[in-house]
Short mmCIF file of C-alpha atoms in Angstrom, two decimals:
data_model
loop_
_atom_site.label_atom_id
_atom_site.label_comp_id
_atom_site.label_asym_id
_atom_site.label_seq_id
_atom_site.Cartn_x
_atom_site.Cartn_y
_atom_site.Cartn_z
CA UNK P 1 -32.56 9.34 -57.88
CA UNK P 2 -33.24 9.97 -54.17
CA UNK P 3 -30.72 11.08 -51.51
CA UNK P 4 -30.76 7.60 -50.03
CA UNK P 5 -29.24 6.15 -53.20
CA UNK P 6 -26.29 8.61 -53.06
CA UNK P 7 -25.08 7.34 -49.69
CA UNK P 8 -21.59 5.94 -49.90
CA UNK P 9 -21.54 2.43 -48.59
CA UNK P 10 -18.94 -0.27 -48.49
CA UNK P 11 -19.21 -3.89 -47.66
CA UNK P 12 -16.43 -5.62 -45.76
CA UNK P 13 -15.97 -9.30 -45.73
CA UNK P 14 -13.85 -11.42 -43.47
CA UNK P 15 -13.24 -15.10 -43.06
CA UNK P 16 -13.49 -17.25 -39.98
CA UNK P 17 -11.59 -20.50 -39.93
CA UNK P 18 -14.09 -22.70 -38.13
CA UNK P 19 -11.51 -25.39 -37.44
CA UNK P 20 -10.19 -23.06 -34.70
CA UNK P 21 -12.29 -23.36 -31.52
CA UNK P 22 -12.20 -19.60 -30.74
CA UNK P 23 -13.51 -18.83 -34.25
CA UNK P 24 -16.19 -21.47 -33.92
CA UNK P 25 -17.43 -19.77 -30.74
CA UNK P 26 -17.44 -16.42 -32.57
CA UNK P 27 -19.44 -17.88 -35.44
CA UNK P 28 -22.05 -19.09 -32.94
CA UNK P 29 -22.26 -15.62 -31.37
CA UNK P 30 -22.54 -13.99 -34.84
CA UNK P 31 -25.43 -16.28 -35.71
CA UNK P 32 -27.25 -15.28 -32.49
CA UNK P 33 -26.59 -11.56 -33.09
CA UNK P 34 -27.79 -11.79 -36.68
CA UNK P 35 -30.98 -13.43 -35.51
CA UNK P 36 -31.81 -10.31 -33.50
CA UNK P 37 -30.31 -7.91 -36.09
CA UNK P 38 -27.54 -6.74 -33.76
CA UNK P 39 -24.51 -8.09 -35.55
CA UNK P 40 -23.55 -4.90 -37.46
CA UNK P 41 -23.92 -2.49 -34.49
CA UNK P 42 -21.94 -4.92 -32.34
CA UNK P 43 -19.21 -5.11 -34.98
CA UNK P 44 -18.94 -1.30 -35.11
CA UNK P 45 -18.86 -0.99 -31.31
CA UNK P 46 -16.30 -3.76 -31.10
CA UNK P 47 -13.98 -2.08 -33.60
CA UNK P 48 -14.36 1.34 -31.93
CA UNK P 49 -13.72 -0.23 -28.55
CA UNK P 50 -10.53 -2.01 -29.59
CA UNK P 51 -9.27 1.13 -31.38
CA UNK P 52 -9.99 3.28 -28.28
CA UNK P 53 -8.31 0.79 -25.97
CA UNK P 54 -5.27 0.63 -28.24
CA UNK P 55 -5.10 4.43 -28.47
CA UNK P 56 -5.32 4.73 -24.66
CA UNK P 57 -2.72 2.05 -24.09
CA UNK P 58 -0.30 3.66 -26.58
CA UNK P 59 -0.83 7.10 -24.97
CA UNK P 60 -0.08 5.73 -21.49
CA UNK P 61 2.98 3.96 -22.88
CA UNK P 62 4.22 7.40 -24.03
CA UNK P 63 3.40 8.86 -20.55
CA UNK P 64 0.52 10.83 -22.07
CA UNK P 65 -3.13 10.94 -21.08
CA UNK P 66 -5.55 8.85 -23.17
CA UNK P 67 -7.84 11.02 -25.31
CA UNK P 68 -11.06 12.17 -23.64
CA UNK P 69 -13.06 10.65 -26.49
CA UNK P 70 -11.68 7.15 -25.95
CA UNK P 71 -12.11 7.33 -22.16
CA UNK P 72 -15.66 8.65 -22.56
CA UNK P 73 -16.48 5.87 -24.98
CA UNK P 74 -15.30 3.23 -22.52
CA UNK P 75 -17.30 4.89 -19.74
CA UNK P 76 -20.38 5.02 -21.97
CA UNK P 77 -20.16 1.45 -23.21
CA UNK P 78 -19.20 -0.17 -19.89
CA UNK P 79 -19.96 2.26 -17.03
CA UNK P 80 -20.24 -0.38 -14.32
CA UNK P 81 -17.11 -2.21 -15.39
CA UNK P 82 -15.05 1.00 -15.58
CA UNK P 83 -16.28 2.02 -12.11
CA UNK P 84 -15.54 -1.46 -10.75
CA UNK P 85 -11.95 -1.34 -12.04
CA UNK P 86 -11.44 2.23 -10.74
CA UNK P 87 -12.84 1.33 -7.29
CA UNK P 88 -10.72 -1.81 -7.12
CA UNK P 89 -7.50 0.08 -7.88
CA UNK P 90 -8.54 2.81 -5.46
CA UNK P 91 -9.09 0.24 -2.70
CA UNK P 92 -5.73 -1.38 -3.49
CA UNK P 93 -3.98 1.99 -3.13
CA UNK P 94 -5.70 2.61 0.21
CA UNK P 95 -4.81 -0.88 1.43
CA UNK P 96 -1.15 -0.26 0.49
CA UNK P 97 -1.27 2.99 2.45
CA UNK P 98 -2.76 1.11 5.39
CA UNK P 99 0.08 -1.45 5.28
CA UNK P 100 2.64 1.39 5.28
CA UNK P 101 0.96 2.93 8.31
CA UNK P 102 0.89 -0.42 10.14
CA UNK P 103 4.64 -0.79 9.55
CA UNK P 104 5.26 2.78 10.71
CA UNK P 105 3.18 2.18 13.86
CA UNK P 106 5.20 -0.94 14.68
CA UNK P 107 8.42 1.07 14.38
CA UNK P 108 7.01 3.92 16.49
CA UNK P 109 5.92 1.41 19.16
CA UNK P 110 9.41 -0.10 19.28
CA UNK P 111 11.06 3.34 19.38
CA UNK P 112 8.67 4.52 22.10
CA UNK P 113 9.43 1.78 24.60
CA UNK P 114 12.65 1.79 26.64
CA UNK P 115 14.10 0.47 29.86
CA UNK P 116 13.88 2.73 32.94
CA UNK P 117 16.94 4.98 33.06
CA UNK P 118 18.23 3.49 36.35
CA UNK P 119 18.05 -0.08 35.05
CA UNK P 120 19.45 0.68 31.64
CA UNK P 121 22.96 1.52 32.79
CA UNK P 122 23.85 0.53 36.38
CA UNK P 123 26.36 2.79 38.10
CA UNK P 124 29.86 1.31 38.33
CA UNK P 125 29.69 1.53 42.14
CA UNK P 126 26.64 -0.73 42.17
CA UNK P 127 28.34 -3.56 40.33
CA UNK P 128 29.66 -6.12 42.88
CA UNK P 129 33.39 -6.80 42.49
CA UNK P 130 34.24 -10.34 41.46
CA UNK P 131 36.10 -12.30 44.11
CA UNK P 132 38.22 -15.27 43.01
CA UNK P 133 38.65 -18.09 45.56
CA UNK P 134 40.72 -21.26 45.41
CA UNK P 135 38.59 -24.39 45.00
CA UNK P 136 38.44 -26.62 48.06
CA UNK P 137 38.14 -30.41 47.60
CA UNK P 138 34.99 -31.91 49.03
CA UNK P 139 35.97 -35.55 48.45
CA UNK P 140 33.92 -35.84 45.27
CA UNK P 141 36.66 -37.84 43.53
CA UNK P 142 36.73 -40.44 46.32
CA UNK P 143 32.96 -40.79 46.28
CA UNK P 144 33.00 -41.32 42.51
CA UNK P 145 35.62 -44.11 42.74
CA UNK P 146 33.67 -45.81 45.54
CA UNK P 147 30.55 -45.76 43.44
CA UNK P 148 32.41 -47.34 40.50
CA UNK P 149 33.69 -50.17 42.77
CA UNK P 150 30.14 -50.82 43.87
CA UNK P 151 29.05 -51.25 40.26
CA UNK P 152 31.78 -53.87 39.56
CA UNK P 153 30.63 -56.06 42.45
CA UNK Z 1 5.43 -2.21 47.97
CA UNK Z 2 5.71 -0.33 44.71
CA UNK Z 3 7.58 -2.07 41.90
CA UNK Z 4 9.68 -0.26 39.36
CA UNK Z 5 8.16 -0.47 35.87
CA UNK Z 6 10.00 -2.94 33.64
CA UNK Z 7 9.51 -0.76 30.54
CA UNK Z 8 8.76 2.92 30.15
CA UNK Z 9 6.54 4.07 27.28
CA UNK Z 10 7.30 7.41 25.66
CA UNK Z 11 4.02 9.31 25.91
CA UNK Z 12 4.51 11.47 22.83
CA UNK Z 13 5.32 8.46 20.63
CA UNK Z 14 2.46 6.45 22.19
CA UNK Z 15 0.10 9.30 21.24
CA UNK Z 16 1.41 9.20 17.65
CA UNK Z 17 0.92 5.42 17.61
CA UNK Z 18 -2.72 6.00 18.65
CA UNK Z 19 -3.12 8.58 15.87
CA UNK Z 20 -1.82 6.03 13.32
CA UNK Z 21 -4.36 3.49 14.61
CA UNK Z 22 -7.10 6.07 14.10
CA UNK Z 23 -5.86 6.85 10.56
CA UNK Z 24 -5.91 3.13 9.71
CA UNK Z 25 -9.50 2.86 10.91
CA UNK Z 26 -10.42 5.82 8.68
CA UNK Z 27 -8.83 4.04 5.70
CA UNK Z 28 -11.02 1.00 6.44
CA UNK Z 29 -14.07 3.24 6.43
CA UNK Z 30 -13.02 4.81 3.11
CA UNK Z 31 -12.51 1.41 1.48
CA UNK Z 32 -16.04 0.44 2.49
CA UNK Z 33 -17.61 3.80 1.61
CA UNK Z 34 -15.47 5.97 -0.72
CA UNK Z 35 -15.74 9.69 -0.09
CA UNK Z 36 -13.47 12.18 -1.87
CA UNK Z 37 -13.66 14.90 0.81
CA UNK Z 38 -12.91 12.43 3.63
CA UNK Z 39 -10.01 11.03 1.64
CA UNK Z 40 -8.48 14.48 1.14
CA UNK Z 41 -8.77 15.14 4.89
CA UNK Z 42 -7.25 11.73 5.63
CA UNK Z 43 -4.22 12.38 3.38
CA UNK Z 44 -3.74 15.81 5.01
CA UNK Z 45 -3.90 14.22 8.47
CA UNK Z 46 -1.37 11.56 7.46
CA UNK Z 47 1.00 14.34 6.32
CA UNK Z 48 0.51 16.18 9.62
CA UNK Z 49 1.15 13.00 11.61
CA UNK Z 50 4.36 12.36 9.64
CA UNK Z 51 5.58 15.91 10.29
CA UNK Z 52 4.82 15.56 14.03
CA UNK Z 53 6.59 12.20 14.15
CA UNK Z 54 9.65 13.71 12.42
CA UNK Z 55 9.67 16.55 14.94
CA UNK Z 56 9.53 14.09 17.85
CA UNK Z 57 12.33 11.96 16.40
CA UNK Z 58 14.50 15.00 15.70
CA UNK Z 59 13.91 16.24 19.27
CA UNK Z 60 15.27 12.92 20.55
CA UNK Z 61 18.14 12.44 18.13
CA UNK Z 62 18.91 15.70 16.35
CA UNK Z 63 21.09 15.19 13.28
CA UNK Z 64 24.51 16.89 13.29
CA UNK Z 65 24.21 20.64 12.82
CA UNK Z 66 20.48 20.66 13.55
CA UNK Z 67 20.69 22.95 16.58
CA UNK Z 68 22.75 25.50 14.66
CA UNK Z 69 20.18 25.38 11.84
CA UNK Z 70 17.37 25.94 14.35
CA UNK Z 71 19.21 28.92 15.88
CA UNK Z 72 19.67 30.46 12.45
CA UNK Z 73 16.04 29.82 11.52
CA UNK Z 74 14.93 31.48 14.74
CA UNK Z 75 16.98 34.58 13.92
CA UNK Z 76 15.22 34.77 10.56
CA UNK Z 77 11.76 34.47 12.13
CA UNK Z 78 12.27 37.18 14.72
#
């Protein structure tokens, strides 16, 4: 009996309900992968990926760092995607910082502009005193009544 | 005939406003071309600008007890 025959192997089976559209799509993909003999490696990678993502998510939920192994696996499997997500978040943080600075600049600009000292608070001596005079009739009432008579005619 | 200016701009605060404009331009450059060393320098410069702005604002409107605190701090330094 050779060493090859002593390897411990297990077969796993699972069912796909093809009446569900998402399963039907999967079945199509499985058929394509099997045709190029990539179904089993893809299944292993898929399981490892989901387990690593779940482990990382749970760690972050507990305010802990995800394990280096799971992060490395993500970076190895999807280097461009991981970099894209990191860059996008990085750009978002910088844009938020830029918005904060724009708001700060607006406040600094408002705080830095003021009226000239002399015009801000006029001296009391410079304010003209109000003078109250009795109104003098200019015959406006008579003129108004005359105009009304004219309208009647 | 010279006319009185309608508004007066505080030169120190105007200079800080210009510095903020420059910092914002540097952020634009970093978004387009990320660079860790430039980003570290940018964050340091933002901190410096904030400290300078605080100093300017405190010089204009010192909070209650500030002058006494400054006097005491000066005694410690010398």
